[in-house]
Tab-separated table of C-alpha atoms and ligand atoms in Angstrom:
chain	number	residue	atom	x	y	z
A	1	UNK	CA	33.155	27.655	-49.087
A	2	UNK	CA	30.787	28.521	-46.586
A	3	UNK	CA	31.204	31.521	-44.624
A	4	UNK	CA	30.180	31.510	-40.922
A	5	UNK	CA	28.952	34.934	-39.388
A	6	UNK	CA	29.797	34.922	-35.541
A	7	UNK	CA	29.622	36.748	-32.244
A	8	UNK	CA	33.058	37.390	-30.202
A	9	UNK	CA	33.234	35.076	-27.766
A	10	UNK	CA	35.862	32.319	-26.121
A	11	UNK	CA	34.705	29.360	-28.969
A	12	UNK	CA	35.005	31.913	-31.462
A	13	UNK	CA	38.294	33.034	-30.533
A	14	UNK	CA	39.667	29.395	-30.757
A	15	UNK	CA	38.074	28.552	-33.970
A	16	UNK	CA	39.810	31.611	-35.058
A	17	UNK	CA	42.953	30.696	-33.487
A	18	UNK	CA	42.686	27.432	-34.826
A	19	UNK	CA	41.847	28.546	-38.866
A	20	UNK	CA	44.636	31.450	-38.693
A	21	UNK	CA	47.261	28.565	-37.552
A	22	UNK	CA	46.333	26.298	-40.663
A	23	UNK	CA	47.132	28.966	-43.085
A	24	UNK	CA	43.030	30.248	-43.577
A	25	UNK	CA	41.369	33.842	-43.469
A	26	UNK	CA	39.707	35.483	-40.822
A	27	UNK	CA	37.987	38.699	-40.988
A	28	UNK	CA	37.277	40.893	-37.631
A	29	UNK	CA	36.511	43.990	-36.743
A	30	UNK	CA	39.226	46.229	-35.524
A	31	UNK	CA	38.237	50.395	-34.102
A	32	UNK	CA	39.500	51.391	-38.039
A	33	UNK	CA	38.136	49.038	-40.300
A	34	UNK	CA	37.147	45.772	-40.388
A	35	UNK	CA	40.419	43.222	-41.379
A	36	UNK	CA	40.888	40.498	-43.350
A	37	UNK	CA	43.427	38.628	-41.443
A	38	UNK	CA	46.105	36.122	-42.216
A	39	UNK	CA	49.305	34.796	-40.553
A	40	UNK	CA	51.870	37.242	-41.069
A	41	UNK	CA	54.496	34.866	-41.445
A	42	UNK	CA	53.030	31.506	-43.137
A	43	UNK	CA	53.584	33.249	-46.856
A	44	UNK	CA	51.052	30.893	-48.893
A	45	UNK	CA	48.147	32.096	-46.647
A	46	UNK	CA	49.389	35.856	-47.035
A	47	UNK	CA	49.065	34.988	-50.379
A	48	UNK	CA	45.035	33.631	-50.599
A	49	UNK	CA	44.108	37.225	-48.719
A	50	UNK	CA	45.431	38.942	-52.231
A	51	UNK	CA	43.393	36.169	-54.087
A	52	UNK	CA	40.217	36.827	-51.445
A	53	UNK	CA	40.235	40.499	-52.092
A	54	UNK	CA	41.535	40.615	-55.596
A	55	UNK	CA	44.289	43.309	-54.445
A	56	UNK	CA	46.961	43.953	-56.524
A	57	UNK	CA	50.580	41.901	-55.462
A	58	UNK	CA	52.413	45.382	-54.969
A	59	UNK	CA	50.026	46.643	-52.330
A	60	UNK	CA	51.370	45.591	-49.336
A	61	UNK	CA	49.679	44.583	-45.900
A	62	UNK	CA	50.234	45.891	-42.359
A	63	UNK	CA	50.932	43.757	-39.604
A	64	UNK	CA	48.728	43.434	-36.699
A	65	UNK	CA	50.243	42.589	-33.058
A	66	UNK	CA	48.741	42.526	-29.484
A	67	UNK	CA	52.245	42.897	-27.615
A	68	UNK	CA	55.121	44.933	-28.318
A	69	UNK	CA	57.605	42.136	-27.236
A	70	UNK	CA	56.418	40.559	-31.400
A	71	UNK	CA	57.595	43.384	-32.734
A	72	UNK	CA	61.379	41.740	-32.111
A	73	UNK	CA	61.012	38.811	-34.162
A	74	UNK	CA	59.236	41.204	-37.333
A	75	UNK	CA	61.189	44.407	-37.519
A	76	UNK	CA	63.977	46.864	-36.583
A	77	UNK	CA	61.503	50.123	-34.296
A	78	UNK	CA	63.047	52.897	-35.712
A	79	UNK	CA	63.515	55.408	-32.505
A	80	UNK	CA	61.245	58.049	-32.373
A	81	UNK	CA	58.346	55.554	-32.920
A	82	UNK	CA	58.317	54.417	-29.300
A	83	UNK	CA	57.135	57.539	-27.672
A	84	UNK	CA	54.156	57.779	-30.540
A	85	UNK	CA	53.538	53.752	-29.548
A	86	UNK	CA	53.943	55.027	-25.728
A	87	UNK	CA	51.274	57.424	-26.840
A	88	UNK	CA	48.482	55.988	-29.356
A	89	UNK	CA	49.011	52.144	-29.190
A	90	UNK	CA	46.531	50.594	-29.135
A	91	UNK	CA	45.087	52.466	-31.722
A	92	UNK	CA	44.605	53.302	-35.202
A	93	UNK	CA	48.082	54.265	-35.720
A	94	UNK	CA	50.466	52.139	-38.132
A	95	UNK	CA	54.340	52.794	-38.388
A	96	UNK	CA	56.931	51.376	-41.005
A	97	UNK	CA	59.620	49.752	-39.157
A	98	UNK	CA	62.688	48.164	-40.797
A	99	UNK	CA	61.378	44.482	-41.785
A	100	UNK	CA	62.833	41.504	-40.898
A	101	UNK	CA	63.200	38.341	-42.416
A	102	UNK	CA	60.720	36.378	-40.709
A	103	UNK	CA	58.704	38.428	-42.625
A	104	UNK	CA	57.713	37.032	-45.800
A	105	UNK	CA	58.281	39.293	-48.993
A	106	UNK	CA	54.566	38.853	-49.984
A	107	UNK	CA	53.828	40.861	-47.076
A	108	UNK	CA	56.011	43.855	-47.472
A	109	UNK	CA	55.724	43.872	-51.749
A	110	UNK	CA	59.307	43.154	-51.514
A	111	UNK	CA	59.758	46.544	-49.853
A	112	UNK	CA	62.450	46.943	-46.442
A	113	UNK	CA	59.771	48.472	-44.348
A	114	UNK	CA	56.810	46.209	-42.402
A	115	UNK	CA	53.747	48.021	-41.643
A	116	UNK	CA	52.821	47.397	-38.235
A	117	UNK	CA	50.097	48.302	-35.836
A	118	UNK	CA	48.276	47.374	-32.310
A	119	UNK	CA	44.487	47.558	-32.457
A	120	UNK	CA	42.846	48.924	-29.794
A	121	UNK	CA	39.376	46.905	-30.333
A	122	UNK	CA	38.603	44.414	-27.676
A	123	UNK	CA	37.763	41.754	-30.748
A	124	UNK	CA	40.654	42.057	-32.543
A	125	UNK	CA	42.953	42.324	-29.138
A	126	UNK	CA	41.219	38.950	-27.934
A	127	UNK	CA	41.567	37.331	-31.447
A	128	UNK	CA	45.094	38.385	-31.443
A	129	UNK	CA	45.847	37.203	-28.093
A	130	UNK	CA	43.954	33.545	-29.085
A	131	UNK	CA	46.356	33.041	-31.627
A	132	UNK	CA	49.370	34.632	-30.590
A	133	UNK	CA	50.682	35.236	-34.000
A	134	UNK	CA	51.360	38.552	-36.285
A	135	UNK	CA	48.405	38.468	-38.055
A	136	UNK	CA	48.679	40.332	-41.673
A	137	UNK	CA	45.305	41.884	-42.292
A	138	UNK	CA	44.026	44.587	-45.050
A	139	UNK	CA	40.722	46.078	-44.892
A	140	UNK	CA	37.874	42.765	-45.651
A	141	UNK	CA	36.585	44.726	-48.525
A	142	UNK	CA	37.052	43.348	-52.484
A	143	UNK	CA	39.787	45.486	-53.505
A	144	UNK	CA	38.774	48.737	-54.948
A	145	UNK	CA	35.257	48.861	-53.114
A	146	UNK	CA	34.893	50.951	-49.994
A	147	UNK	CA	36.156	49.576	-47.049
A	148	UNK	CA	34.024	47.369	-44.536
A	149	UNK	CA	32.509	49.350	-41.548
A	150	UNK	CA	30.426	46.589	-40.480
A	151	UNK	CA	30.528	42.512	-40.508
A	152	UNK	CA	27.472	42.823	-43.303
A	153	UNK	CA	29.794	44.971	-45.457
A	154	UNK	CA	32.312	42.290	-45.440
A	155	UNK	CA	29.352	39.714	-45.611
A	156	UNK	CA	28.481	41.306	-49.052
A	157	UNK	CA	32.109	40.995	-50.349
A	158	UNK	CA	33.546	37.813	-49.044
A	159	UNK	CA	30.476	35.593	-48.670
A	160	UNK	CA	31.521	32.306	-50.010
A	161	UNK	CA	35.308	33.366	-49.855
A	162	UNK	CA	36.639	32.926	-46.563
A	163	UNK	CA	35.337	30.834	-43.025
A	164	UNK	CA	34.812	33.181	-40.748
A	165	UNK	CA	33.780	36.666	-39.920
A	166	UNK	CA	33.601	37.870	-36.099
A	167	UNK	CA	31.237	40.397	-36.128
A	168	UNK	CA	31.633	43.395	-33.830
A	169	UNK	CA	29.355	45.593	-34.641
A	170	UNK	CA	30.077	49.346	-36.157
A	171	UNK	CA	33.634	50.260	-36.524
A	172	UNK	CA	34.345	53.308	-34.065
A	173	UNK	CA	36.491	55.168	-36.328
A	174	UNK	CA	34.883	54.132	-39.934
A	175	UNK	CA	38.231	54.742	-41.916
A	176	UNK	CA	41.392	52.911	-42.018
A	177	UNK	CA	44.274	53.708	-39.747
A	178	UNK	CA	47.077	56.502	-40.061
A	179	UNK	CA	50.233	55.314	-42.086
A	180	UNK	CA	53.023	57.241	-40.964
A	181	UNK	CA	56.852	56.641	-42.397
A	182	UNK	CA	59.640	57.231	-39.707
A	183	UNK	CA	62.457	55.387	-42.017
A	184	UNK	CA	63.705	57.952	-44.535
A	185	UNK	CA	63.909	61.172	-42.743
A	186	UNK	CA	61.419	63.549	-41.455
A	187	UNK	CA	58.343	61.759	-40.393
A	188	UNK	CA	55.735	62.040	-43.270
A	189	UNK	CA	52.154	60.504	-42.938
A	190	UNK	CA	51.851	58.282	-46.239
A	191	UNK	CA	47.999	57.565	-45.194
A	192	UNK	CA	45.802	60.236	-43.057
A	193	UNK	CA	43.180	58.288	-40.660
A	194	UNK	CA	42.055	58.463	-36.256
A	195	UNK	CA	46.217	59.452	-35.579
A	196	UNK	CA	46.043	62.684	-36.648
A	197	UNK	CA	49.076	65.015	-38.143
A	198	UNK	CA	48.746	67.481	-35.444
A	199	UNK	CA	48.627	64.614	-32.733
A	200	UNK	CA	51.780	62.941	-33.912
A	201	UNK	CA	53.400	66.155	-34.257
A	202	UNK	CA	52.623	67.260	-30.267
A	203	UNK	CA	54.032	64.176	-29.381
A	204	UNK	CA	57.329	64.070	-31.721
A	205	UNK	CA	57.471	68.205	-30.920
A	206	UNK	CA	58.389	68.578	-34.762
A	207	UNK	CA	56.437	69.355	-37.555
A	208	UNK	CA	54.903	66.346	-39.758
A	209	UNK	CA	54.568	66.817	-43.466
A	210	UNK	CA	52.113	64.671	-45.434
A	211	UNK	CA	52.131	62.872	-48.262
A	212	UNK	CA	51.823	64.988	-51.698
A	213	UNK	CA	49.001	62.725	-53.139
A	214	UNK	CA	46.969	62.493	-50.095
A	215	UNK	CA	45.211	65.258	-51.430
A	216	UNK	CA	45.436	65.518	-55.070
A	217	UNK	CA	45.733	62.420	-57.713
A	218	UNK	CA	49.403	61.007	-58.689
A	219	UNK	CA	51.387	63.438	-60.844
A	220	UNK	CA	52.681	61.465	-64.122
A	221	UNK	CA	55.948	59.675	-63.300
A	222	UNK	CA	55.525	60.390	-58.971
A	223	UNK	CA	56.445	57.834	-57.198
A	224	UNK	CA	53.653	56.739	-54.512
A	225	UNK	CA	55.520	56.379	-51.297
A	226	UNK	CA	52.561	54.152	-49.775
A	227	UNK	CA	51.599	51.749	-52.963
A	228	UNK	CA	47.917	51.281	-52.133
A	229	UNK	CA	47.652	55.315	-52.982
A	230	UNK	CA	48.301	54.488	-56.482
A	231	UNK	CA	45.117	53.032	-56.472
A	232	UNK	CA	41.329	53.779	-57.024
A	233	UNK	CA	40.053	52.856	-53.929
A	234	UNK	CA	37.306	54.081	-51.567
A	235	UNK	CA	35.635	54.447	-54.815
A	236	UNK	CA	31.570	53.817	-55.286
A	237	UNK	CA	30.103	53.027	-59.126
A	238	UNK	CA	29.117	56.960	-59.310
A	239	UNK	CA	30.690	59.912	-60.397
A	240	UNK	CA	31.290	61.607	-57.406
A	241	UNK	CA	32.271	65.385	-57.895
A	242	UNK	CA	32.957	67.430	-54.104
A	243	UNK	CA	31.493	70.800	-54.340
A	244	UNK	CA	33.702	73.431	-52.294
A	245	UNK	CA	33.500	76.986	-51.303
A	246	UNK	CA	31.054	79.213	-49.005
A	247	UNK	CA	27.786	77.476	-47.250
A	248	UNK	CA	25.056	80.024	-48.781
A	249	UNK	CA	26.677	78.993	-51.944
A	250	UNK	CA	27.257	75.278	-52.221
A	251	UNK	CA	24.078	74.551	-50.960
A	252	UNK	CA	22.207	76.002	-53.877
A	253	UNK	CA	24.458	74.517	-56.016
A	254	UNK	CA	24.469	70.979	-54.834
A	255	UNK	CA	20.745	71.745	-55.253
A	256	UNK	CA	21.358	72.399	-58.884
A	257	UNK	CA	23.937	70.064	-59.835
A	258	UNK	CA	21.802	67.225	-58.771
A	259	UNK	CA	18.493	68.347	-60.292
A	260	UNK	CA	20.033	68.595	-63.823
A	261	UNK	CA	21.518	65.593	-63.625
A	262	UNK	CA	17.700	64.087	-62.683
A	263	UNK	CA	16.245	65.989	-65.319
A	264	UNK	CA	18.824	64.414	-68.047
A	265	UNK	CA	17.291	61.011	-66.557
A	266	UNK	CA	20.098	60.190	-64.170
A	267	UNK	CA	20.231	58.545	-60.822
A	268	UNK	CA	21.666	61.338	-58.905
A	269	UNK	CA	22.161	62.586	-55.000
A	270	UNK	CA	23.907	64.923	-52.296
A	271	UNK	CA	25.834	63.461	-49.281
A	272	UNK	CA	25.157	66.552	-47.452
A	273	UNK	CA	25.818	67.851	-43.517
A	274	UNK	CA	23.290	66.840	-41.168
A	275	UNK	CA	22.090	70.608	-40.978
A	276	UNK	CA	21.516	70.635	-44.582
A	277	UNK	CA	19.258	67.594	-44.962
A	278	UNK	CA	15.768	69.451	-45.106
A	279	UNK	CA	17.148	72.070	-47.246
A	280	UNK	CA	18.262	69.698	-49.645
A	281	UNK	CA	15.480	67.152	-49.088
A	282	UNK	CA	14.654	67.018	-53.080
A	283	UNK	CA	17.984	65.654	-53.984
A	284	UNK	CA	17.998	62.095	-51.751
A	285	UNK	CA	20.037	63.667	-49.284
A	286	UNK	CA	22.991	61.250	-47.460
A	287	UNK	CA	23.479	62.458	-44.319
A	288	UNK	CA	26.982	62.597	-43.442
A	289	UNK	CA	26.942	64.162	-40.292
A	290	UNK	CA	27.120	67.088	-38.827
A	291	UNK	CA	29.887	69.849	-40.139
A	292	UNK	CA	30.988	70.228	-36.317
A	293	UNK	CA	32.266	66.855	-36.016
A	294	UNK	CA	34.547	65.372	-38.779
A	295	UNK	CA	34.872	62.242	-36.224
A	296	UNK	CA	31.289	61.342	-36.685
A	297	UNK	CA	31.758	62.139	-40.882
A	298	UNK	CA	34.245	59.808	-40.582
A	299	UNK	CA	32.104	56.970	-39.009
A	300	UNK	CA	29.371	57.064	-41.589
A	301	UNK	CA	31.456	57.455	-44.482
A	302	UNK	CA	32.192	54.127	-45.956
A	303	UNK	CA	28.589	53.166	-45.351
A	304	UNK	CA	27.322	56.071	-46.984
A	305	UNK	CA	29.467	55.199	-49.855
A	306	UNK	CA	28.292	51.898	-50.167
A	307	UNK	CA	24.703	52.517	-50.149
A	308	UNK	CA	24.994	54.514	-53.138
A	309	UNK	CA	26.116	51.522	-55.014
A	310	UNK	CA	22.772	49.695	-53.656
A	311	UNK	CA	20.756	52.492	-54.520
A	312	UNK	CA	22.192	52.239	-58.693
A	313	UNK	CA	23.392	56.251	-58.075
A	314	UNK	CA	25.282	57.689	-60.831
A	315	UNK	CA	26.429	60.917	-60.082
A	316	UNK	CA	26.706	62.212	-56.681
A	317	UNK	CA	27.657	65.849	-55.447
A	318	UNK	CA	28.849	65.927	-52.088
A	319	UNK	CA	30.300	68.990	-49.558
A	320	UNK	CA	33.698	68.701	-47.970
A	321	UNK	CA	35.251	69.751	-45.021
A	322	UNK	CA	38.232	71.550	-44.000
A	323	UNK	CA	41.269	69.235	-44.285
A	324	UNK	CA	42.722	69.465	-41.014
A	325	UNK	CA	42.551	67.032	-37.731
A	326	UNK	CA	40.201	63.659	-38.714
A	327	UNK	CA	39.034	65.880	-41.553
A	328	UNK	CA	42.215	65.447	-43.648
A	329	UNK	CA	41.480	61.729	-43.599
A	330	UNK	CA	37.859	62.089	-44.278
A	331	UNK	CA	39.267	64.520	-47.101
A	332	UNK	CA	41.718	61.933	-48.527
A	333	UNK	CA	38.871	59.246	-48.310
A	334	UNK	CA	36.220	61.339	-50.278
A	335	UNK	CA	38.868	63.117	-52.460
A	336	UNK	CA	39.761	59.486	-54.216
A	337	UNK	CA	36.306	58.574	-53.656
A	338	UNK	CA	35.833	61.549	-56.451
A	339	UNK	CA	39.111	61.227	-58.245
A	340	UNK	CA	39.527	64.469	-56.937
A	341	UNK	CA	36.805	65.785	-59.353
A	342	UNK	CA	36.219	69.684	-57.584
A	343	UNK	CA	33.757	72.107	-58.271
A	344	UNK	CA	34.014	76.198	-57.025
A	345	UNK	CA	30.522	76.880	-55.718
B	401	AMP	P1	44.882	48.454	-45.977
B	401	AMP	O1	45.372	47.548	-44.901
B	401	AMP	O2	43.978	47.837	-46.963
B	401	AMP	O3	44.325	49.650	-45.326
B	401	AMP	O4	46.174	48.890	-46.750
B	401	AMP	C1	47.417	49.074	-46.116
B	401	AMP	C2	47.998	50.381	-46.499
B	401	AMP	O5	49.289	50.506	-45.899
B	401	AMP	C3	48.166	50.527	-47.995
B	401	AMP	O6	47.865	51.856	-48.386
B	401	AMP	C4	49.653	50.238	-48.175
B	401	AMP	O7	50.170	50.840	-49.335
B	401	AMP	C5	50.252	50.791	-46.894
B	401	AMP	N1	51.498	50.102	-46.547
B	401	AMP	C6	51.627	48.867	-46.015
B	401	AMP	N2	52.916	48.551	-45.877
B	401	AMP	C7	53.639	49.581	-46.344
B	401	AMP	C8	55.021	49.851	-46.496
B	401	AMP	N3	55.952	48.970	-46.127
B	401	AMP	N4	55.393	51.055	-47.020
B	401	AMP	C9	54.459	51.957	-47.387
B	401	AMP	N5	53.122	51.765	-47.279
B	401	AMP	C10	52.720	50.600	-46.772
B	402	MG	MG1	42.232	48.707	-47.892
């Protein structure tokens, strides 16, 4: 198949329209991730975005929408999701709502809740808006690799796979949205992302706990309450270990780390803070941005991650930051990116 690469615009947005309403795959950037879109409720062309990516059947998808009067047809809104719509939709904030069964099971993995969520880019709104249909999209990346921050990361995974990619540029966020789980109880954010715990929290005036594996792997015999945790994801070809712990001392030892691997003949780096780039300049720094801003962190990440795949790395040290506001998502992203693999500096 031969994949065209195109700009946003009104012929665009029909030949969109017109491939998502004949059951084919569309990827487009959305302010998260770029998405890998199908119609949410034709079931056989949910089902070729699983082939596409290679993404395990149990993982399910999260629905995208451009007006809350779809959300009828789809799912049950559980109640205290409308003033968190009221307050980050659009955005990068998904909710599980009771499904319904216009939705197709292939969508849900046979699980009662739908994912759903209303992009804030102007791409995906327009696209959405062409076609006028729930459009069931996970991130365009081949399942397993980082997710796509820009139409040439999708480019290099579904080239040959799919018709058409709309290319918007750079993703403003640079990770995937916030999953957050309103149906059994107290609200508990499965997936971390641009939504943050302490945002959701001002707004619902209650606390907000967050999922147990968001920061740590899968005990034996837990139960992942969002499937796509149970998998190695965000995950470059390197061994990436995070090195944790006071600034006068992890520097040194990313130093270290890095420089034994090289000297046991190793392809080996540092994704490092912005301020740390000279220090560490003989280790092929990555600059991940600044330690001030986990937003920008956040932005680079995914391409970061994917240039050490390019670049044949094979073990890779990288700092961390503290786990709270974007950083908890750029935590969970860079924890599974390392299996969780921590060293004490
Ligand atoms: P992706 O769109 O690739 O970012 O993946 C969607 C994420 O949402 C995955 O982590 C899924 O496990 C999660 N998800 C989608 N639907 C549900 C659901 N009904 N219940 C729990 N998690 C879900
Ligand atoms: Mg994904």
């Amino acid at each position: 198949m031969n994949t065209q690469l195109l700009s946003p615009g009104t012929d665009t947005y029909i030949l969109a329209s017109d491939i998502l309403k004949s059951g084919g795959l569309v990827a487009f950037p959305t302010e998260t991730v770029y998405g890998l879109g199908s119609n949410a409720l034709d079931r056989e062309a949910v089902l070729s975005i699983f082939a596409a990516k290679g993404r395990p059947a149990d993982n399910p998808l999260i629905v995208h929408i451009h007006d809350r009067k779809q959300l009828e047809s789809i799912c049950e809104v559980p109640e205290r999701a409308f003033p968190l719509m009221d307050a980050f939709w659009p955005g990068p904030l998904t909710i599980l709502c009771v499904r319904k069964p216009a939705i197709p099971d292939e969508v849900t993995a046979g699980l009662p809740t739908v994912a759903v969520r209303m992009p804030s880019h102007p791409v995906a709104r327009a696209m959405l808006q062409a076609c006028n249909l729930p459009v069931a999209a996970p991130s365009a990346n081949s399942s397993g690799r980082p997710s796509p921050t820009t139409a040439a990361h999708v480019m290099e995974d579904m080239n040959g796979k799919i018709p058409l990619i709309i290319d918007g540029g750079m993703c403003d966020v640079g990770l995937e949205s916030t999953v957050l789980d309103l149906c059994h109880g107290d609200p508990v954010i499965l997936r971390p992302g641009g939504v943050t715990r302490e945002m959701i929290s001002s707004v619902l005036k209650c606390d907000v706990s967050v999922a147990g594996s968001v920061l740590r792997p899968l005990r034996e015999n837990e139960k992942a309450l969002s499937p796509g945790m149970r998998y190695r994801h965000y995950a470059p070809k390197a061994v990436v270990t995070l090195v944790q712990g006071p600034e006068d001392h992890v520097v040194p030892l990313l130093r270290k780390l890095c420089l034994e691997q090289e000297a046991r003949g190793k392809k080996a780096c540092v994704l490092c803070f912005s301020e740390h780039v000279e220090q560490l300049s003989a280790c092929h720094p990555h600059d991940i941005g600044p330690s001030s801003s986990p937003t920008e962190i956040a932005h680079r990440l995914f391409d970061v991650l994917r240039r050490l795949d390019e670049e044949g790395m094979e073990m890779v040290f990288s700092e961390v930051v503290p786990p709270e506001g974007v950083g908890l998502a750029v935590m969970n992203r860079l924890g599974r990116a390392a299996s969780f693999r921590t060293i004490q500096a």
